[in-house]
């Protein structure tokens, strides 16, 4: 009869989870231009890119034409401003002359050296000069506005020209590229590139409702990527505050080392440590149901006895026995065997160490 000696052990408690590899944060890159053709692509999926690095360029021919047209408009506006300024200067000179003539007339008329009619004529000349100055000033303002309008148009062209260089706003790794040479870019189409910010990835794992409350941010996690490599040790970075509506599963994210060559969407598993428990742990095979209550078989004086037990934490094939067994009891390893209470048996000691189950996945 195979038996084990019950003894107190410390068992690390953990939660086993599965999930997929995802980027921690992503940046979606598109263009604000519509109708421009992609002429070159300088980055591919999997490439590490820096902030501001050009990923693709668009055709600039229409903007080159617009710049030439704007140069011509700027020259025309500058010429019109020059003409308006000259006309205004001339009008100001005529106004000054008219003011001087009127002043002389106002001195001479009282002395009888100039007629009243001449005085009235000079007053009219000054009035017309003032009207001309006002009209010339308005023409100058209009010409200045035209110059500013052309300059603003140039800034808009240069801004749109800058959009033809599609650059990465962040440093990271390209995880998706839909841009193709010859295709027409559009702000309403799908993203041209998707970048994993800072080349950081995580395991997004699902957690059952009964285990969800035990998982906390910062908990040690042992991740297994399913590619034959040894597990790596990390920590839980994020725990979602709510369960999914349909599945009632919780969600946690476990950080992966930067630069780890793990495929996006790849399957992975993890064991999250949630504490430790000290007690007597027996193999699950040693537990049997006797009526509605769990029980074990022990060997005392070479005879089988059945004892009811209170069960606790379960993990990796071991069950915590909270009451009903004492240290040193010889527990039958298979409670469902053919021997019953009162039968005579002779012990064959075996070893079952629950403390080692936390070392594997």
JSON list of N, CA, C and O in Angstrom, two decimals, residues 15-63:
[
{"chain": "A", "resi": 15, "resn": "UNK", "atom": "N", "xyz": [-2.15, 31.73, -10.11]},
{"chain": "A", "resi": 15, "resn": "UNK", "atom": "CA", "xyz": [-3.26, 31.63, -11.04]},
{"chain": "A", "resi": 15, "resn": "UNK", "atom": "C", "xyz": [-2.69, 31.40, -12.43]},
{"chain": "A", "resi": 15, "resn": "UNK", "atom": "O", "xyz": [-1.82, 32.15, -12.88]},
{"chain": "A", "resi": 16, "resn": "UNK", "atom": "N", "xyz": [-3.15, 30.36, -13.11]},
{"chain": "A", "resi": 16, "resn": "UNK", "atom": "CA", "xyz": [-2.71, 30.10, -14.47]},
{"chain": "A", "resi": 16, "resn": "UNK", "atom": "C", "xyz": [-3.64, 30.80, -15.46]},
{"chain": "A", "resi": 16, "resn": "UNK", "atom": "O", "xyz": [-4.87, 30.70, -15.33]},
{"chain": "A", "resi": 17, "resn": "UNK", "atom": "N", "xyz": [-3.05, 31.51, -16.40]},
{"chain": "A", "resi": 17, "resn": "UNK", "atom": "CA", "xyz": [-3.84, 32.28, -17.37]},
{"chain": "A", "resi": 17, "resn": "UNK", "atom": "C", "xyz": [-3.28, 32.05, -18.77]},
{"chain": "A", "resi": 17, "resn": "UNK", "atom": "O", "xyz": [-2.14, 31.62, -18.93]},
{"chain": "A", "resi": 18, "resn": "UNK", "atom": "N", "xyz": [-4.10, 32.33, -19.75]},
{"chain": "A", "resi": 18, "resn": "UNK", "atom": "CA", "xyz": [-3.67, 32.27, -21.15]},
{"chain": "A", "resi": 18, "resn": "UNK", "atom": "C", "xyz": [-4.09, 33.57, -21.83]},
{"chain": "A", "resi": 18, "resn": "UNK", "atom": "O", "xyz": [-5.00, 34.27, -21.36]},
{"chain": "A", "resi": 19, "resn": "UNK", "atom": "N", "xyz": [-3.44, 33.88, -22.92]},
{"chain": "A", "resi": 19, "resn": "UNK", "atom": "CA", "xyz": [-3.79, 35.10, -23.64]},
{"chain": "A", "resi": 19, "resn": "UNK", "atom": "C", "xyz": [-2.96, 35.24, -24.90]},
{"chain": "A", "resi": 19, "resn": "UNK", "atom": "O", "xyz": [-2.38, 34.27, -25.40]},
{"chain": "A", "resi": 20, "resn": "UNK", "atom": "N", "xyz": [-2.90, 36.46, -25.41]},
{"chain": "A", "resi": 20, "resn": "UNK", "atom": "CA", "xyz": [-2.17, 36.74, -26.64]},
{"chain": "A", "resi": 20, "resn": "UNK", "atom": "C", "xyz": [-1.22, 37.90, -26.44]},
{"chain": "A", "resi": 20, "resn": "UNK", "atom": "O", "xyz": [-1.42, 38.75, -25.56]},
{"chain": "A", "resi": 21, "resn": "UNK", "atom": "N", "xyz": [-0.20, 37.95, -27.27]},
{"chain": "A", "resi": 21, "resn": "UNK", "atom": "CA", "xyz": [0.78, 39.03, -27.23]},
{"chain": "A", "resi": 21, "resn": "UNK", "atom": "C", "xyz": [0.22, 40.24, -27.98]},
{"chain": "A", "resi": 21, "resn": "UNK", "atom": "O", "xyz": [-0.24, 40.11, -29.12]},
{"chain": "A", "resi": 22, "resn": "UNK", "atom": "N", "xyz": [0.25, 41.39, -27.33]},
{"chain": "A", "resi": 22, "resn": "UNK", "atom": "CA", "xyz": [-0.26, 42.63, -27.95]},
{"chain": "A", "resi": 22, "resn": "UNK", "atom": "C", "xyz": [0.75, 43.74, -27.71]},
{"chain": "A", "resi": 22, "resn": "UNK", "atom": "O", "xyz": [1.62, 43.64, -26.83]},
{"chain": "A", "resi": 23, "resn": "UNK", "atom": "N", "xyz": [0.66, 44.80, -28.49]},
{"chain": "A", "resi": 23, "resn": "UNK", "atom": "CA", "xyz": [1.47, 45.98, -28.24]},
{"chain": "A", "resi": 23, "resn": "UNK", "atom": "C", "xyz": [0.91, 46.72, -27.03]},
{"chain": "A", "resi": 23, "resn": "UNK", "atom": "O", "xyz": [-0.31, 46.79, -26.85]},
{"chain": "A", "resi": 24, "resn": "UNK", "atom": "N", "xyz": [1.80, 47.27, -26.20]},
{"chain": "A", "resi": 24, "resn": "UNK", "atom": "CA", "xyz": [1.32, 48.00, -25.03]},
{"chain": "A", "resi": 24, "resn": "UNK", "atom": "C", "xyz": [0.52, 49.23, -25.46]},
{"chain": "A", "resi": 24, "resn": "UNK", "atom": "O", "xyz": [-0.58, 49.46, -24.99]},
{"chain": "A", "resi": 25, "resn": "UNK", "atom": "N", "xyz": [1.07, 50.04, -26.35]},
{"chain": "A", "resi": 25, "resn": "UNK", "atom": "CA", "xyz": [0.38, 51.19, -26.92]},
{"chain": "A", "resi": 25, "resn": "UNK", "atom": "C", "xyz": [0.74, 51.24, -28.40]},
{"chain": "A", "resi": 25, "resn": "UNK", "atom": "O", "xyz": [1.86, 50.90, -28.79]},
{"chain": "A", "resi": 26, "resn": "UNK", "atom": "N", "xyz": [-0.21, 51.66, -29.22]},
{"chain": "A", "resi": 26, "resn": "UNK", "atom": "CA", "xyz": [0.05, 51.75, -30.65]},
{"chain": "A", "resi": 26, "resn": "UNK", "atom": "C", "xyz": [-0.23, 53.17, -31.15]},
{"chain": "A", "resi": 26, "resn": "UNK", "atom": "O", "xyz": [-1.03, 53.91, -30.56]},
{"chain": "A", "resi": 27, "resn": "UNK", "atom": "N", "xyz": [0.45, 53.52, -32.23]},
{"chain": "A", "resi": 27, "resn": "UNK", "atom": "CA", "xyz": [0.21, 54.79, -32.92]},
{"chain": "A", "resi": 27, "resn": "UNK", "atom": "C", "xyz": [-0.22, 54.49, -34.34]},
{"chain": "A", "resi": 27, "resn": "UNK", "atom": "O", "xyz": [0.45, 53.74, -35.06]},
{"chain": "A", "resi": 28, "resn": "UNK", "atom": "N", "xyz": [-1.36, 55.05, -34.73]},
{"chain": "A", "resi": 28, "resn": "UNK", "atom": "CA", "xyz": [-1.90, 54.86, -36.08]},
{"chain": "A", "resi": 28, "resn": "UNK", "atom": "C", "xyz": [-1.45, 56.02, -36.95]},
{"chain": "A", "resi": 28, "resn": "UNK", "atom": "O", "xyz": [-1.61, 57.19, -36.57]},
{"chain": "A", "resi": 29, "resn": "UNK", "atom": "N", "xyz": [-0.88, 55.70, -38.10]},
{"chain": "A", "resi": 29, "resn": "UNK", "atom": "CA", "xyz": [-0.33, 56.74, -38.97]},
{"chain": "A", "resi": 29, "resn": "UNK", "atom": "C", "xyz": [-1.06, 56.74, -40.30]},
{"chain": "A", "resi": 29, "resn": "UNK", "atom": "O", "xyz": [-1.14, 55.72, -40.99]},
{"chain": "A", "resi": 30, "resn": "UNK", "atom": "N", "xyz": [-1.59, 57.91, -40.65]},
{"chain": "A", "resi": 30, "resn": "UNK", "atom": "CA", "xyz": [-2.25, 58.09, -41.94]},
{"chain": "A", "resi": 30, "resn": "UNK", "atom": "C", "xyz": [-1.79, 59.43, -42.50]},
{"chain": "A", "resi": 30, "resn": "UNK", "atom": "O", "xyz": [-0.84, 60.02, -42.00]},
{"chain": "A", "resi": 31, "resn": "UNK", "atom": "N", "xyz": [-2.43, 59.91, -43.52]},
{"chain": "A", "resi": 31, "resn": "UNK", "atom": "CA", "xyz": [-2.08, 61.20, -44.10]},
{"chain": "A", "resi": 31, "resn": "UNK", "atom": "C", "xyz": [-3.29, 62.11, -44.10]},
{"chain": "A", "resi": 31, "resn": "UNK", "atom": "O", "xyz": [-4.43, 61.65, -44.18]},
{"chain": "A", "resi": 32, "resn": "UNK", "atom": "N", "xyz": [-3.04, 63.41, -43.98]},
{"chain": "A", "resi": 32, "resn": "UNK", "atom": "CA", "xyz": [-4.11, 64.39, -44.05]},
{"chain": "A", "resi": 32, "resn": "UNK", "atom": "C", "xyz": [-4.41, 64.81, -45.49]},
{"chain": "A", "resi": 32, "resn": "UNK", "atom": "O", "xyz": [-5.29, 65.64, -45.73]},
{"chain": "A", "resi": 33, "resn": "UNK", "atom": "N", "xyz": [-3.67, 64.25, -46.44]},
{"chain": "A", "resi": 33, "resn": "UNK", "atom": "CA", "xyz": [-3.89, 64.57, -47.85]},
{"chain": "A", "resi": 33, "resn": "UNK", "atom": "C", "xyz": [-4.80, 63.53, -48.48]},
{"chain": "A", "resi": 33, "resn": "UNK", "atom": "O", "xyz": [-4.82, 62.38, -48.09]},
{"chain": "A", "resi": 34, "resn": "UNK", "atom": "N", "xyz": [-5.51, 63.94, -49.47]},
{"chain": "A", "resi": 34, "resn": "UNK", "atom": "CA", "xyz": [-6.33, 63.02, -50.25]},
{"chain": "A", "resi": 34, "resn": "UNK", "atom": "C", "xyz": [-5.99, 63.20, -51.73]},
{"chain": "A", "resi": 34, "resn": "UNK", "atom": "O", "xyz": [-5.82, 64.32, -52.20]},
{"chain": "A", "resi": 35, "resn": "UNK", "atom": "N", "xyz": [-5.88, 62.08, -52.40]},
{"chain": "A", "resi": 35, "resn": "UNK", "atom": "CA", "xyz": [-5.62, 62.12, -53.84]},
{"chain": "A", "resi": 35, "resn": "UNK", "atom": "C", "xyz": [-4.17, 62.13, -54.22]},
{"chain": "A", "resi": 35, "resn": "UNK", "atom": "O", "xyz": [-3.85, 62.18, -55.41]},
{"chain": "A", "resi": 36, "resn": "UNK", "atom": "N", "xyz": [-3.26, 62.09, -53.26]},
{"chain": "A", "resi": 36, "resn": "UNK", "atom": "CA", "xyz": [-1.82, 62.08, -53.58]},
{"chain": "A", "resi": 36, "resn": "UNK", "atom": "C", "xyz": [-1.34, 60.64, -53.71]},
{"chain": "A", "resi": 36, "resn": "UNK", "atom": "O", "xyz": [-1.69, 59.78, -52.92]},
{"chain": "A", "resi": 37, "resn": "UNK", "atom": "N", "xyz": [-0.50, 60.40, -54.69]},
{"chain": "A", "resi": 37, "resn": "UNK", "atom": "CA", "xyz": [0.00, 59.05, -54.95]},
{"chain": "A", "resi": 37, "resn": "UNK", "atom": "C", "xyz": [1.26, 58.78, -54.14]},
{"chain": "A", "resi": 37, "resn": "UNK", "atom": "O", "xyz": [2.13, 59.64, -53.98]},
{"chain": "A", "resi": 38, "resn": "UNK", "atom": "N", "xyz": [1.35, 57.58, -53.57]},
{"chain": "A", "resi": 38, "resn": "UNK", "atom": "CA", "xyz": [2.54, 57.16, -52.82]},
{"chain": "A", "resi": 38, "resn": "UNK", "atom": "C", "xyz": [3.65, 56.84, -53.82]},
{"chain": "A", "resi": 38, "resn": "UNK", "atom": "O", "xyz": [3.46, 55.99, -54.70]},
{"chain": "A", "resi": 39, "resn": "UNK", "atom": "N", "xyz": [4.80, 57.50, -53.68]},
{"chain": "A", "resi": 39, "resn": "UNK", "atom": "CA", "xyz": [5.89, 57.29, -54.64]},
{"chain": "A", "resi": 39, "resn": "UNK", "atom": "C", "xyz": [7.04, 56.49, -54.04]},
{"chain": "A", "resi": 39, "resn": "UNK", "atom": "O", "xyz": [7.85, 55.93, -54.79]},
{"chain": "A", "resi": 40, "resn": "UNK", "atom": "N", "xyz": [7.14, 56.41, -52.71]},
{"chain": "A", "resi": 40, "resn": "UNK", "atom": "CA", "xyz": [8.22, 55.60, -52.12]},
{"chain": "A", "resi": 40, "resn": "UNK", "atom": "C", "xyz": [7.86, 55.20, -50.70]},
{"chain": "A", "resi": 40, "resn": "UNK", "atom": "O", "xyz": [7.11, 55.90, -50.02]},
{"chain": "A", "resi": 41, "resn": "UNK", "atom": "N", "xyz": [8.40, 54.06, -50.29]},
{"chain": "A", "resi": 41, "resn": "UNK", "atom": "CA", "xyz": [8.22, 53.55, -48.93]},
{"chain": "A", "resi": 41, "resn": "UNK", "atom": "C", "xyz": [9.60, 53.20, -48.40]},
{"chain": "A", "resi": 41, "resn": "UNK", "atom": "O", "xyz": [10.37, 52.48, -49.05]},
{"chain": "A", "resi": 42, "resn": "UNK", "atom": "N", "xyz": [9.93, 53.72, -47.23]},
{"chain": "A", "resi": 42, "resn": "UNK", "atom": "CA", "xyz": [11.28, 53.55, -46.69]},
{"chain": "A", "resi": 42, "resn": "UNK", "atom": "C", "xyz": [11.32, 52.74, -45.40]},
{"chain": "A", "resi": 42, "resn": "UNK", "atom": "O", "xyz": [12.35, 52.70, -44.74]},
{"chain": "A", "resi": 43, "resn": "UNK", "atom": "N", "xyz": [10.21, 52.10, -45.03]},
{"chain": "A", "resi": 43, "resn": "UNK", "atom": "CA", "xyz": [10.19, 51.29, -43.81]},
{"chain": "A", "resi": 43, "resn": "UNK", "atom": "C", "xyz": [9.25, 50.11, -44.01]},
{"chain": "A", "resi": 43, "resn": "UNK", "atom": "O", "xyz": [8.25, 50.22, -44.71]},
{"chain": "A", "resi": 44, "resn": "UNK", "atom": "N", "xyz": [9.60, 49.00, -43.38]},
{"chain": "A", "resi": 44, "resn": "UNK", "atom": "CA", "xyz": [8.82, 47.78, -43.53]},
{"chain": "A", "resi": 44, "resn": "UNK", "atom": "C", "xyz": [8.34, 47.29, -42.17]},
{"chain": "A", "resi": 44, "resn": "UNK", "atom": "O", "xyz": [8.81, 47.74, -41.13]},
{"chain": "A", "resi": 45, "resn": "UNK", "atom": "N", "xyz": [7.40, 46.35, -42.20]},
{"chain": "A", "resi": 45, "resn": "UNK", "atom": "CA", "xyz": [6.93, 45.73, -40.96]},
{"chain": "A", "resi": 45, "resn": "UNK", "atom": "C", "xyz": [8.11, 45.07, -40.23]},
{"chain": "A", "resi": 45, "resn": "UNK", "atom": "O", "xyz": [8.94, 44.41, -40.85]},
{"chain": "A", "resi": 46, "resn": "UNK", "atom": "N", "xyz": [8.15, 45.28, -38.93]},
{"chain": "A", "resi": 46, "resn": "UNK", "atom": "CA", "xyz": [9.23, 44.72, -38.12]},
{"chain": "A", "resi": 46, "resn": "UNK", "atom": "C", "xyz": [10.38, 45.68, -37.91]},
{"chain": "A", "resi": 46, "resn": "UNK", "atom": "O", "xyz": [11.21, 45.45, -37.03]},
{"chain": "A", "resi": 47, "resn": "UNK", "atom": "N", "xyz": [10.45, 46.76, -38.71]},
{"chain": "A", "resi": 47, "resn": "UNK", "atom": "CA", "xyz": [11.55, 47.72, -38.56]},
{"chain": "A", "resi": 47, "resn": "UNK", "atom": "C", "xyz": [11.38, 48.55, -37.29]},
{"chain": "A", "resi": 47, "resn": "UNK", "atom": "O", "xyz": [10.27, 48.94, -36.93]},
{"chain": "A", "resi": 48, "resn": "UNK", "atom": "N", "xyz": [12.51, 48.83, -36.65]},
{"chain": "A", "resi": 48, "resn": "UNK", "atom": "CA", "xyz": [12.53, 49.81, -35.57]},
{"chain": "A", "resi": 48, "resn": "UNK", "atom": "C", "xyz": [12.73, 51.19, -36.19]},
{"chain": "A", "resi": 48, "resn": "UNK", "atom": "O", "xyz": [13.63, 51.38, -37.00]},
{"chain": "A", "resi": 49, "resn": "UNK", "atom": "N", "xyz": [11.90, 52.14, -35.83]},
{"chain": "A", "resi": 49, "resn": "UNK", "atom": "CA", "xyz": [11.98, 53.48, -36.39]},
{"chain": "A", "resi": 49, "resn": "UNK", "atom": "C", "xyz": [12.09, 54.50, -35.27]},
{"chain": "A", "resi": 49, "resn": "UNK", "atom": "O", "xyz": [11.66, 54.26, -34.14]},
{"chain": "A", "resi": 50, "resn": "UNK", "atom": "N", "xyz": [12.70, 55.62, -35.59]},
{"chain": "A", "resi": 50, "resn": "UNK", "atom": "CA", "xyz": [12.85, 56.70, -34.63]},
{"chain": "A", "resi": 50, "resn": "UNK", "atom": "C", "xyz": [11.79, 57.76, -34.81]},
{"chain": "A", "resi": 50, "resn": "UNK", "atom": "O", "xyz": [11.12, 57.84, -35.85]},
{"chain": "A", "resi": 51, "resn": "UNK", "atom": "N", "xyz": [11.64, 58.58, -33.80]},
{"chain": "A", "resi": 51, "resn": "UNK", "atom": "CA", "xyz": [10.70, 59.69, -33.87]},
{"chain": "A", "resi": 51, "resn": "UNK", "atom": "C", "xyz": [11.11, 60.65, -35.00]},
{"chain": "A", "resi": 51, "resn": "UNK", "atom": "O", "xyz": [12.26, 61.07, -35.07]},
{"chain": "A", "resi": 52, "resn": "UNK", "atom": "N", "xyz": [10.20, 60.98, -35.90]},
{"chain": "A", "resi": 52, "resn": "UNK", "atom": "CA", "xyz": [10.47, 61.87, -37.01]},
{"chain": "A", "resi": 52, "resn": "UNK", "atom": "C", "xyz": [11.02, 61.19, -38.24]},
{"chain": "A", "resi": 52, "resn": "UNK", "atom": "O", "xyz": [11.23, 61.84, -39.27]},
{"chain": "A", "resi": 53, "resn": "UNK", "atom": "N", "xyz": [11.28, 59.89, -38.18]},
{"chain": "A", "resi": 53, "resn": "UNK", "atom": "CA", "xyz": [11.82, 59.17, -39.33]},
{"chain": "A", "resi": 53, "resn": "UNK", "atom": "C", "xyz": [10.77, 59.08, -40.43]},
{"chain": "A", "resi": 53, "resn": "UNK", "atom": "O", "xyz": [9.60, 58.76, -40.19]},
{"chain": "A", "resi": 54, "resn": "UNK", "atom": "N", "xyz": [11.17, 59.35, -41.67]},
{"chain": "A", "resi": 54, "resn": "UNK", "atom": "CA", "xyz": [10.26, 59.30, -42.81]},
{"chain": "A", "resi": 54, "resn": "UNK", "atom": "C", "xyz": [9.98, 57.84, -43.18]},
{"chain": "A", "resi": 54, "resn": "UNK", "atom": "O", "xyz": [10.90, 57.05, -43.38]},
{"chain": "A", "resi": 55, "resn": "UNK", "atom": "N", "xyz": [8.70, 57.51, -43.25]},
{"chain": "A", "resi": 55, "resn": "UNK", "atom": "CA", "xyz": [8.28, 56.15, -43.58]},
{"chain": "A", "resi": 55, "resn": "UNK", "atom": "C", "xyz": [7.86, 56.01, -45.04]},
{"chain": "A", "resi": 55, "resn": "UNK", "atom": "O", "xyz": [8.03, 54.95, -45.63]},
{"chain": "A", "resi": 56, "resn": "UNK", "atom": "N", "xyz": [7.31, 57.07, -45.60]},
{"chain": "A", "resi": 56, "resn": "UNK", "atom": "CA", "xyz": [6.86, 57.04, -47.00]},
{"chain": "A", "resi": 56, "resn": "UNK", "atom": "C", "xyz": [6.76, 58.48, -47.50]},
{"chain": "A", "resi": 56, "resn": "UNK", "atom": "O", "xyz": [6.68, 59.42, -46.72]},
{"chain": "A", "resi": 57, "resn": "UNK", "atom": "N", "xyz": [6.79, 58.63, -48.83]},
{"chain": "A", "resi": 57, "resn": "UNK", "atom": "CA", "xyz": [6.63, 59.96, -49.43]},
{"chain": "A", "resi": 57, "resn": "UNK", "atom": "C", "xyz": [5.55, 59.91, -50.49]},
{"chain": "A", "resi": 57, "resn": "UNK", "atom": "O", "xyz": [5.34, 58.88, -51.15]},
{"chain": "A", "resi": 58, "resn": "UNK", "atom": "N", "xyz": [4.86, 61.05, -50.66]},
{"chain": "A", "resi": 58, "resn": "UNK", "atom": "CA", "xyz": [3.80, 61.17, -51.64]},
{"chain": "A", "resi": 58, "resn": "UNK", "atom": "C", "xyz": [4.25, 62.07, -52.78]},
{"chain": "A", "resi": 58, "resn": "UNK", "atom": "O", "xyz": [5.20, 62.84, -52.66]},
{"chain": "A", "resi": 59, "resn": "UNK", "atom": "N", "xyz": [3.55, 61.97, -53.90]},
{"chain": "A", "resi": 59, "resn": "UNK", "atom": "CA", "xyz": [3.86, 62.78, -55.08]},
{"chain": "A", "resi": 59, "resn": "UNK", "atom": "C", "xyz": [3.68, 64.27, -54.77]},
{"chain": "A", "resi": 59, "resn": "UNK", "atom": "O", "xyz": [2.66, 64.68, -54.21]},
{"chain": "A", "resi": 60, "resn": "UNK", "atom": "N", "xyz": [4.67, 65.09, -55.15]},
{"chain": "A", "resi": 60, "resn": "UNK", "atom": "CA", "xyz": [4.64, 66.53, -54.85]},
{"chain": "A", "resi": 60, "resn": "UNK", "atom": "C", "xyz": [4.38, 67.40, -56.08]},
{"chain": "A", "resi": 60, "resn": "UNK", "atom": "O", "xyz": [4.41, 68.63, -55.98]},
{"chain": "A", "resi": 61, "resn": "UNK", "atom": "N", "xyz": [4.12, 66.80, -57.24]},
{"chain": "A", "resi": 61, "resn": "UNK", "atom": "CA", "xyz": [4.06, 67.58, -58.49]},
{"chain": "A", "resi": 61, "resn": "UNK", "atom": "C", "xyz": [2.99, 68.67, -58.45]},
{"chain": "A", "resi": 61, "resn": "UNK", "atom": "O", "xyz": [3.23, 69.79, -58.90]},
{"chain": "A", "resi": 62, "resn": "UNK", "atom": "N", "xyz": [1.82, 68.38, -57.92]},
{"chain": "A", "resi": 62, "resn": "UNK", "atom": "CA", "xyz": [0.77, 69.40, -57.92]},
{"chain": "A", "resi": 62, "resn": "UNK", "atom": "C", "xyz": [1.13, 70.56, -56.99]},
{"chain": "A", "resi": 62, "resn": "UNK", "atom": "O", "xyz": [0.76, 71.71, -57.24]},
{"chain": "A", "resi": 63, "resn": "UNK", "atom": "N", "xyz": [1.87, 70.26, -55.92]},
{"chain": "A", "resi": 63, "resn": "UNK", "atom": "CA", "xyz": [2.27, 71.33, -55.01]},
{"chain": "A", "resi": 63, "resn": "UNK", "atom": "C", "xyz": [3.39, 72.18, -55.62]},
{"chain": "A", "resi": 63, "resn": "UNK", "atom": "O", "xyz": [3.46, 73.39, -55.36]}
]
